[in-house]
XYZ file of C-alpha atoms in Angstrom:
489
model
C 5.880 -3.822 9.455
C 4.798 -2.028 6.668
C 1.933 -2.406 5.295
C 1.796 -2.875 2.028
C 2.213 -0.247 0.344
C 0.199 1.061 -1.130
C -3.291 -0.638 -0.310
C -4.647 0.705 -4.947
C -7.177 2.631 -7.048
C -8.435 1.386 -10.438
C -11.239 -1.158 -10.567
C -11.399 -3.665 -13.353
C -14.818 -3.711 -15.027
C -17.176 -6.178 -13.348
C -20.055 -8.034 -14.958
C -23.129 -8.282 -12.745
C -25.621 -11.136 -12.927
C -29.260 -10.133 -13.596
C -30.366 -11.307 -10.153
C -27.863 -9.061 -8.433
C -28.457 -5.999 -10.577
C -30.519 -4.262 -7.901
C -27.545 -4.207 -5.540
C -24.717 -4.223 -8.085
C -24.035 -0.512 -8.295
C -24.539 0.030 -4.573
C -22.115 -2.788 -3.794
C -19.588 -1.439 -6.250
C -19.712 1.985 -4.692
C -19.564 0.597 -1.158
C -16.380 -1.229 -2.049
C -14.761 2.148 -2.583
C -14.145 2.213 1.153
C -11.409 -0.369 0.636
C -9.210 1.126 -2.064
C -8.298 -1.547 -4.614
C -4.980 -1.882 -6.348
C -4.083 0.186 -9.374
C -3.103 -2.054 -12.255
C -3.594 0.295 -15.181
C -5.427 3.475 -16.116
C -6.294 2.062 -19.523
C -9.110 -0.446 -19.168
C -9.367 -2.593 -22.249
C -12.519 -4.311 -23.499
C -12.025 -7.155 -25.962
C -15.148 -9.047 -27.007
C -16.615 -8.679 -23.537
C -20.306 -9.593 -23.297
C -22.822 -7.092 -21.976
C -25.890 -9.219 -21.247
C -29.365 -7.975 -20.497
C -29.628 -6.379 -17.050
C -25.849 -6.236 -16.801
C -23.473 -3.396 -16.182
C -19.728 -2.926 -16.135
C -18.022 -0.163 -14.241
C -14.648 1.395 -13.633
C -13.503 4.176 -11.355
C -10.527 6.368 -10.643
C -9.650 9.435 -8.592
C -9.444 12.378 -10.943
C -8.257 15.983 -10.681
C -9.479 19.016 -12.625
C -7.099 21.748 -13.651
C -7.565 25.467 -14.290
C -5.096 25.121 -17.126
C -5.617 23.546 -20.526
C -4.472 20.062 -19.523
C -7.289 19.069 -17.209
C -8.171 15.528 -16.200
C -9.799 13.616 -19.043
C -11.550 10.271 -19.437
C -11.156 9.114 -23.034
C -14.052 6.747 -23.792
C -13.813 4.689 -26.982
C -16.333 1.884 -27.307
C -17.375 -0.340 -30.215
C -20.691 -2.081 -29.515
C -21.730 -5.068 -31.592
C -25.489 -5.486 -31.195
C -27.153 -8.821 -32.058
C -28.959 -9.030 -35.407
C -32.238 -10.056 -33.786
C -34.043 -7.876 -31.325
C -32.268 -4.629 -32.230
C -35.436 -2.557 -31.953
C -35.753 -0.451 -28.815
C -32.374 -1.683 -27.577
C -30.469 0.855 -25.529
C -27.021 0.918 -23.943
C -26.106 3.840 -21.700
C -22.732 5.256 -20.700
C -22.780 7.240 -17.466
C -20.075 9.292 -15.756
C -20.481 10.703 -12.270
C -18.504 11.483 -9.107
C -18.929 9.158 -6.182
C -20.815 11.858 -4.280
C -23.647 11.453 -6.817
C -24.217 7.733 -6.303
C -27.254 8.468 -4.137
C -28.865 9.995 -7.227
C -28.555 6.679 -9.080
C -31.376 4.165 -8.573
C -34.274 4.101 -6.159
C -35.040 2.370 -2.891
C -38.317 0.434 -2.806
C -39.880 -0.847 0.379
C -40.990 -4.469 0.292
C -44.174 -5.874 1.892
C -42.072 -7.642 4.539
C -40.567 -4.328 5.636
C -37.195 -4.797 3.920
C -35.860 -2.433 1.256
C -34.737 -3.217 -2.285
C -32.411 -1.005 -4.290
C -33.479 -0.716 -7.928
C -31.246 0.559 -10.730
C -32.971 -0.463 -13.954
C -36.308 0.932 -15.079
C -38.469 -1.890 -16.430
C -41.393 -1.347 -18.836
C -43.812 -2.191 -16.020
C -42.261 0.410 -13.729
C -42.336 3.024 -16.510
C -45.988 2.253 -17.285
C -46.925 2.791 -13.661
C -44.922 6.020 -13.600
C -44.310 5.810 -9.887
C -40.583 5.085 -9.907
C -39.320 6.007 -13.365
C -40.610 7.135 -16.736
C -38.242 5.688 -19.316
C -38.161 1.906 -19.789
C -34.925 -0.043 -20.312
C -32.779 2.729 -18.891
C -30.717 3.413 -15.814
C -32.692 5.196 -13.110
C -31.136 8.639 -12.671
C -32.445 11.570 -10.667
C -33.420 14.196 -13.240
C -32.419 16.984 -10.843
C -28.844 15.746 -10.597
C -26.433 18.229 -12.186
C -23.208 16.213 -12.056
C -24.314 13.002 -13.749
C -23.621 12.718 -17.476
C -25.552 10.045 -19.395
C -25.233 9.162 -23.086
C -27.562 6.857 -24.999
C -26.025 4.429 -27.476
C -28.502 2.812 -29.879
C -27.820 0.351 -32.707
C -26.833 1.889 -36.031
C -27.144 0.442 -39.508
C -23.503 -0.579 -39.466
C -22.469 -3.852 -37.899
C -20.623 -1.995 -35.141
C -21.919 1.058 -33.280
C -19.129 3.396 -32.240
C -19.198 5.683 -29.237
C -16.421 8.254 -28.756
C -16.251 10.896 -26.073
C -13.635 12.775 -24.080
C -15.080 13.659 -20.719
C -13.322 16.584 -19.030
C -13.163 16.437 -15.260
C -14.929 19.381 -13.637
C -14.402 18.519 -9.970
C -11.878 16.662 -7.862
C -13.430 13.322 -6.968
C -13.423 9.584 -7.383
C -15.190 9.338 -10.735
C -17.174 6.386 -12.044
C -17.857 5.255 -15.583
C -20.791 2.837 -15.833
C -21.801 0.997 -19.013
C -25.297 -0.354 -18.455
C -27.619 -2.620 -20.424
C -31.090 -2.478 -18.858
C -32.855 -4.177 -21.780
C -34.921 -6.892 -20.141
C -36.528 -7.739 -23.522
C -33.232 -8.529 -25.281
C -33.505 -12.319 -25.408
C -31.632 -13.126 -28.608
C -27.882 -12.753 -28.709
C -25.480 -10.681 -26.645
C -24.071 -7.187 -26.983
C -20.278 -7.436 -27.370
C -18.068 -4.593 -26.200
C -14.640 -3.616 -27.550
C -12.560 -0.526 -26.896
C -11.088 1.140 -23.849
C -11.464 3.674 -21.047
C -8.361 5.803 -20.629
C -7.983 7.939 -17.518
C -5.514 10.845 -17.681
C -4.883 13.261 -14.817
C -3.264 16.689 -15.279
C 0.010 15.404 -13.789
C 0.140 12.207 -15.838
C -1.253 8.708 -15.874
C -1.110 7.985 -12.135
C -4.444 7.489 -10.376
C -5.176 10.301 -7.979
C -5.248 8.026 -4.905
C -1.603 7.041 -5.262
C -0.145 10.238 -6.706
C 1.237 11.173 -3.278
C 3.503 8.109 -3.317
C 5.466 9.500 -6.263
C 6.719 12.568 -4.381
C 7.092 10.646 -1.110
C 9.423 7.982 -2.502
C 11.358 10.625 -4.392
C 12.122 12.455 -1.147
C 12.711 9.195 0.716
C 15.304 8.244 -1.907
C 17.025 11.566 -1.338
C 16.890 11.049 2.446
C 18.440 7.583 2.160
C 21.084 8.928 -0.210
C 22.008 11.666 2.287
C 22.043 9.084 5.082
C 24.293 6.786 3.035
C 26.667 9.650 2.218
C 26.944 10.708 5.860
C 27.466 7.131 7.019
C 30.138 6.581 4.346
C 32.036 9.662 5.549
C 31.958 8.443 9.156
C 33.111 4.965 8.122
C 35.913 6.406 5.993
C 37.189 8.556 8.874
C 37.294 5.601 11.269
C 37.820 2.704 8.876
C 40.352 0.996 11.148
C 37.826 0.897 13.988
C 34.842 -0.516 12.079
C 33.028 -3.302 13.960
C 30.757 -5.983 12.381
C 27.610 -4.261 13.619
C 28.488 -1.151 11.631
C 29.006 -3.260 8.507
C 25.516 -4.622 9.079
C 24.189 -1.061 9.286
C 25.829 -0.302 5.950
C 24.040 -3.282 4.413
C 20.668 -2.158 5.754
C 21.187 1.374 4.402
C 22.088 -0.013 0.965
C 19.005 -2.209 0.668
C 16.795 0.541 2.082
C 18.057 2.983 -0.543
C 17.585 0.424 -3.308
C 14.049 -0.417 -2.202
C 12.725 3.166 -1.967
C 14.375 4.057 -5.292
C 12.680 1.108 -7.000
C 9.395 2.194 -5.442
C 9.908 5.664 -6.893
C 10.724 4.194 -10.303
C 7.608 2.010 -10.145
C 5.313 5.000 -9.639
C 7.277 7.098 -12.125
C 6.877 4.382 -14.764
C 3.175 4.128 -13.935
C 2.775 7.897 -14.315
C 4.524 7.891 -17.693
C 2.987 4.784 -19.272
C -0.330 4.216 -17.546
C 0.516 0.671 -16.436
C 2.594 -0.914 -13.708
C 5.844 -2.601 -14.682
C 5.782 -6.089 -13.181
C 9.568 -6.270 -13.445
C 10.067 -3.133 -11.350
C 7.216 -4.137 -9.049
C 8.627 -7.594 -8.293
C 12.132 -6.176 -7.863
C 10.885 -3.598 -5.360
C 8.919 -6.296 -3.499
C 12.031 -8.494 -3.328
C 14.229 -5.731 -1.929
C 11.433 -4.651 0.409
C 11.470 -8.175 1.865
C 15.265 -8.048 2.142
C 15.105 -4.651 3.869
C 12.364 -5.734 6.279
C 14.247 -8.898 7.181
C 17.636 -7.221 7.628
C 16.144 -4.383 9.670
C 14.518 -6.807 12.099
C 17.740 -8.781 12.387
C 19.691 -5.538 12.959
C 17.423 -4.474 15.828
C 17.570 -7.992 17.279
C 21.358 -8.323 17.232
C 21.720 -4.864 18.764
C 19.276 -5.904 21.471
C 21.355 -9.025 22.086
C 24.423 -6.866 22.708
C 26.245 -7.635 19.472
C 28.772 -4.960 18.599
C 28.749 -3.316 22.010
C 28.825 -6.117 24.583
C 29.626 -9.193 22.525
C 32.007 -9.693 19.591
C 29.985 -12.715 18.424
C 26.568 -14.208 19.045
C 27.878 -17.786 18.913
C 25.107 -20.405 18.877
C 22.413 -17.725 18.811
C 23.401 -16.925 15.226
C 21.766 -20.100 13.903
C 18.450 -19.328 15.589
C 18.507 -15.783 14.231
C 19.183 -17.188 10.770
C 16.227 -19.592 10.943
C 13.883 -16.834 12.107
C 15.124 -14.429 9.424
C 14.771 -17.052 6.662
C 11.212 -17.846 7.743
C 10.301 -14.160 7.853
C 11.834 -13.487 4.426
C 9.939 -16.400 2.869
C 6.492 -15.694 4.325
C 6.675 -11.913 3.906
C 7.861 -12.412 0.315
C 4.909 -14.664 -0.513
C 2.445 -12.347 1.205
C 3.717 -9.156 -0.453
C 3.961 -10.761 -3.898
C 0.392 -12.080 -3.783
C -0.895 -8.786 -2.387
C 0.775 -6.645 -5.049
C -0.139 -8.888 -7.991
C -3.728 -9.444 -6.902
C -6.473 -7.675 -8.878
C -9.082 -7.905 -6.134
C -10.627 -5.181 -4.025
C -8.865 -4.706 -0.694
C -7.573 -7.939 0.819
C -9.001 -11.352 0.003
C -9.444 -14.146 2.538
C -6.334 -15.928 1.232
C -4.297 -12.731 1.634
C -5.485 -12.433 5.226
C -4.322 -16.012 5.816
C -0.910 -15.199 4.333
C -0.604 -12.313 6.792
C -0.961 -14.591 9.834
C 2.530 -16.187 9.723
C 4.080 -12.762 9.101
C 2.275 -11.322 12.128
C 3.332 -14.311 14.245
C 6.985 -13.933 13.201
C 6.839 -10.194 13.917
C 5.585 -11.055 17.383
C 8.508 -13.462 17.857
C 10.972 -10.747 16.830
C 9.341 -8.237 19.203
C 9.319 -10.668 22.136
C 12.949 -11.653 21.599
C 14.060 -8.026 21.188
C 12.389 -6.661 24.318
C 13.280 -9.642 26.493
C 16.937 -9.354 25.423
C 16.971 -5.619 26.063
C 15.490 -6.168 29.507
C 18.201 -8.748 30.301
C 21.004 -6.461 29.127
C 19.686 -3.408 30.983
C 19.420 -5.391 34.231
C 22.991 -6.638 33.788
C 24.358 -3.163 33.140
C 22.479 -1.787 36.137
C 23.963 -4.439 38.446
C 27.486 -3.619 37.223
C 26.900 0.149 37.281
C 28.179 0.731 33.739
C 26.306 3.981 33.319
C 27.498 4.881 29.841
C 26.332 1.706 28.142
C 23.280 1.594 30.371
C 22.179 5.045 29.173
C 22.806 3.972 25.600
C 20.568 0.915 25.870
C 17.921 2.762 27.840
C 17.599 5.317 25.045
C 17.436 2.569 22.473
C 14.795 0.746 24.515
C 12.661 3.890 24.840
C 12.765 4.488 21.088
C 11.659 0.921 20.371
C 8.846 1.073 22.932
C 7.519 4.334 21.483
C 7.705 2.964 17.921
C 6.068 -0.299 18.972
C 3.151 1.494 20.659
C 2.768 3.901 17.742
C 2.706 0.938 15.367
C -0.108 -0.726 17.323
C -2.114 2.511 17.495
C -1.543 3.211 13.817
C -2.702 -0.311 12.904
C -6.030 0.250 14.656
C -6.346 3.660 12.990
C -5.652 2.101 9.589
C -8.226 -0.664 10.109
C -10.792 1.909 11.273
C -10.211 4.017 8.158
C -10.595 0.949 5.940
C -13.874 -0.079 7.588
C -15.351 3.420 7.437
C -15.742 5.833 4.530
C -12.477 7.650 5.335
C -10.798 6.156 2.263
C -13.503 7.685 0.075
C -13.932 11.079 1.680
C -10.186 11.569 2.247
C -8.731 9.661 -0.697
C -6.075 12.335 -1.311
C -4.570 11.745 2.133
C -5.122 8.011 2.398
C -1.584 7.253 1.209
C -0.260 8.956 4.356
C -1.586 6.064 6.411
C 0.659 3.691 4.496
C 3.833 5.770 4.412
C 3.836 5.826 8.223
C 5.647 2.479 8.210
C 8.408 3.781 5.918
C 8.884 6.853 8.101
C 8.919 4.827 11.319
C 11.447 2.391 9.873
C 13.714 5.249 8.797
C 13.531 6.906 12.229
C 14.562 3.686 14.002
C 17.397 3.214 11.522
C 18.640 6.768 12.110
C 18.577 6.216 15.860
C 20.667 3.037 15.529
C 23.123 4.803 13.221
C 23.441 7.688 15.663
C 23.977 5.514 18.723
C 26.408 3.135 17.038
C 28.177 5.510 14.649
C 31.856 4.762 13.844
C 34.432 6.621 15.928
C 38.140 6.488 16.660
C 37.510 4.310 19.746
C 34.690 2.080 18.456
C 36.554 -1.208 18.929
C 37.761 -0.274 22.387
C 34.385 0.789 23.588
C 32.507 -2.036 21.888
C 34.318 -4.983 23.415
C 34.914 -3.734 26.945
C 34.160 -6.664 29.219
C 30.641 -7.203 30.585
C 29.940 -10.593 32.186
C 26.372 -11.767 31.759
C 25.005 -15.111 32.770
C 24.055 -15.973 29.220
C 24.529 -19.511 27.962
C 24.849 -18.236 24.410
C 27.455 -15.649 25.318
C 30.531 -17.412 24.014
C 32.371 -14.376 22.739
C 35.766 -13.557 24.121
C 36.579 -10.212 25.733
C 39.761 -8.407 26.571
C 39.802 -7.990 30.347
C 42.505 -5.342 30.115
C 40.339 -2.882 28.263
C 39.332 0.116 30.337
C 35.780 1.279 30.660
C 36.521 4.374 28.669
C 33.929 6.063 26.533
C 35.030 7.297 23.100
C 34.462 10.889 22.129
C 31.493 10.043 19.891
C 29.505 8.522 22.743
C 30.142 11.285 25.282
C 27.423 13.309 23.566
C 24.704 10.761 24.236
C-alpha cells in the first residue's frame, strides 16, 4: 500500500465566523500538524468578502537563500472598502513563521476556570489597557522580532491597493494572515481582490513536497535501469520465457510509467505554480494499475504459477474478481484524495479507505496461506531447490509486511503529533517508504524468477499438490534439474 502520496502543503484562504474568531488562528495553526494538499502556490482572491471580525490565511513552507534569488511572497491586494463607516477602519496583513504563532493573541482565563484565546483587540479591551492597547487590530506581542504587520486603511480612491514583496529570512512554514478586527464596521463589507504568490529559490514547489521532485526523478532512473536489465535477460533467453516473466515485464512497464508521471507532475508544479489535473489523474490511474498488478504478481507467485503450475485454472477467475475490486476501490479513493482541497483526510476519505484496507487484507491472507501450503508440499517431497526459493520469498514478504505495519503506526503517530510541523522537510520520507518497499519486493521477484536458458524446464518440473484448483498439466519426464541461474540462490 502506498499511501498516498504525498499527504500536501498550501492552504486555501479560510473565512472565519465572528463567533469563532477567538479560536480561528489557533485552529488554523494546529491543523498544520496534518499537512494539507498543495493545489497551487498562487492563491487568488476574486471579490471575496472580509467581514468584521473575520480573517483569511494561507501558509506555505519557504526557504531563504544566501544568493539573490531568495524565497519571496508576492502580496498584491485590492481592498474595496464600503462607502459608509470608512472612518477608523483598519485591515492588517501579517506575515510570520509558524514558530511565532504563540506571539499572536492572548489567553484569558474565564470565571469558570476555562481559558479563551483572544486574537482581536476590541475598543473595550484597549480602554482597559490590560490585554492590548490598540483597538480594532490583531493582538501581536510587541517584543516579537519575526512578525511583520502592515496596516491598510481606506484611501480616497474607490480601491485601496496594497503591494509588497516579502523576502524570506528563515526556513519555516510561513503564514500570511489578512485580518479585519473592526467590530464597529456595520455597514457593507470589505471586498478583497488580488493574489498571494509564493516563490521558493528552487521554483514554485512548496517546500514540504520539494523532496518528491528529486525522489521520483531517481526512481524513474532506477526503474529505467531495471527495465533495461530485465530486457537484456529476456532477450538472451527469449525462447525460454514463461508467462510469469511476461507478467513481470508488465509490472515493470507500469511502474516506470507511474513514477515518471509522478516526476512530471512535480516538475510541472515547480515550473508553473499549479498542479496539472491531466498529469495528476494519469499518474493516479497508472498508480492504481501498478498497485493492482503488483498484488496480483505476488499472489500468482505465491500460488506457484510459473514455477510449480503452468496455469492457475479456475483460480484465475477469483484472482480477476479480487483484482477488479481492488482497482475500482483504490482508484476511487486515490482520485478523491488527490483532488480534495481539505486539510488531511476527511471522514468520507477515511470511509473510502476501508474497502481498500479490507481487500489488502484479503490479498495478504491469500498470499501467506498459499505460500504456507506450497512450502509444506515442497518439504514433504524434499525438493530443496524450490523449497529454498520459496522460503526466501516468504521471508522477504514477512519482513516487508511487518515493516509496513510498523511504518503505518509511525506515520499515524507523526500525523497526530507536531512532527509534520517541526520536521516538515523530512515528512515526505514517510510517504516514499511505500514506493521503496514496493520496488524492493519487485527486485526480489525479478531476481528469483529471472529468465535463464533452462527456465521452462525448471518451471514446470512436476510437483503434485492436493489442490483442487491445480488443473495444470506437467511433464512427468522432466528431471529435477536446476538451471544455472538458480544455482546461485
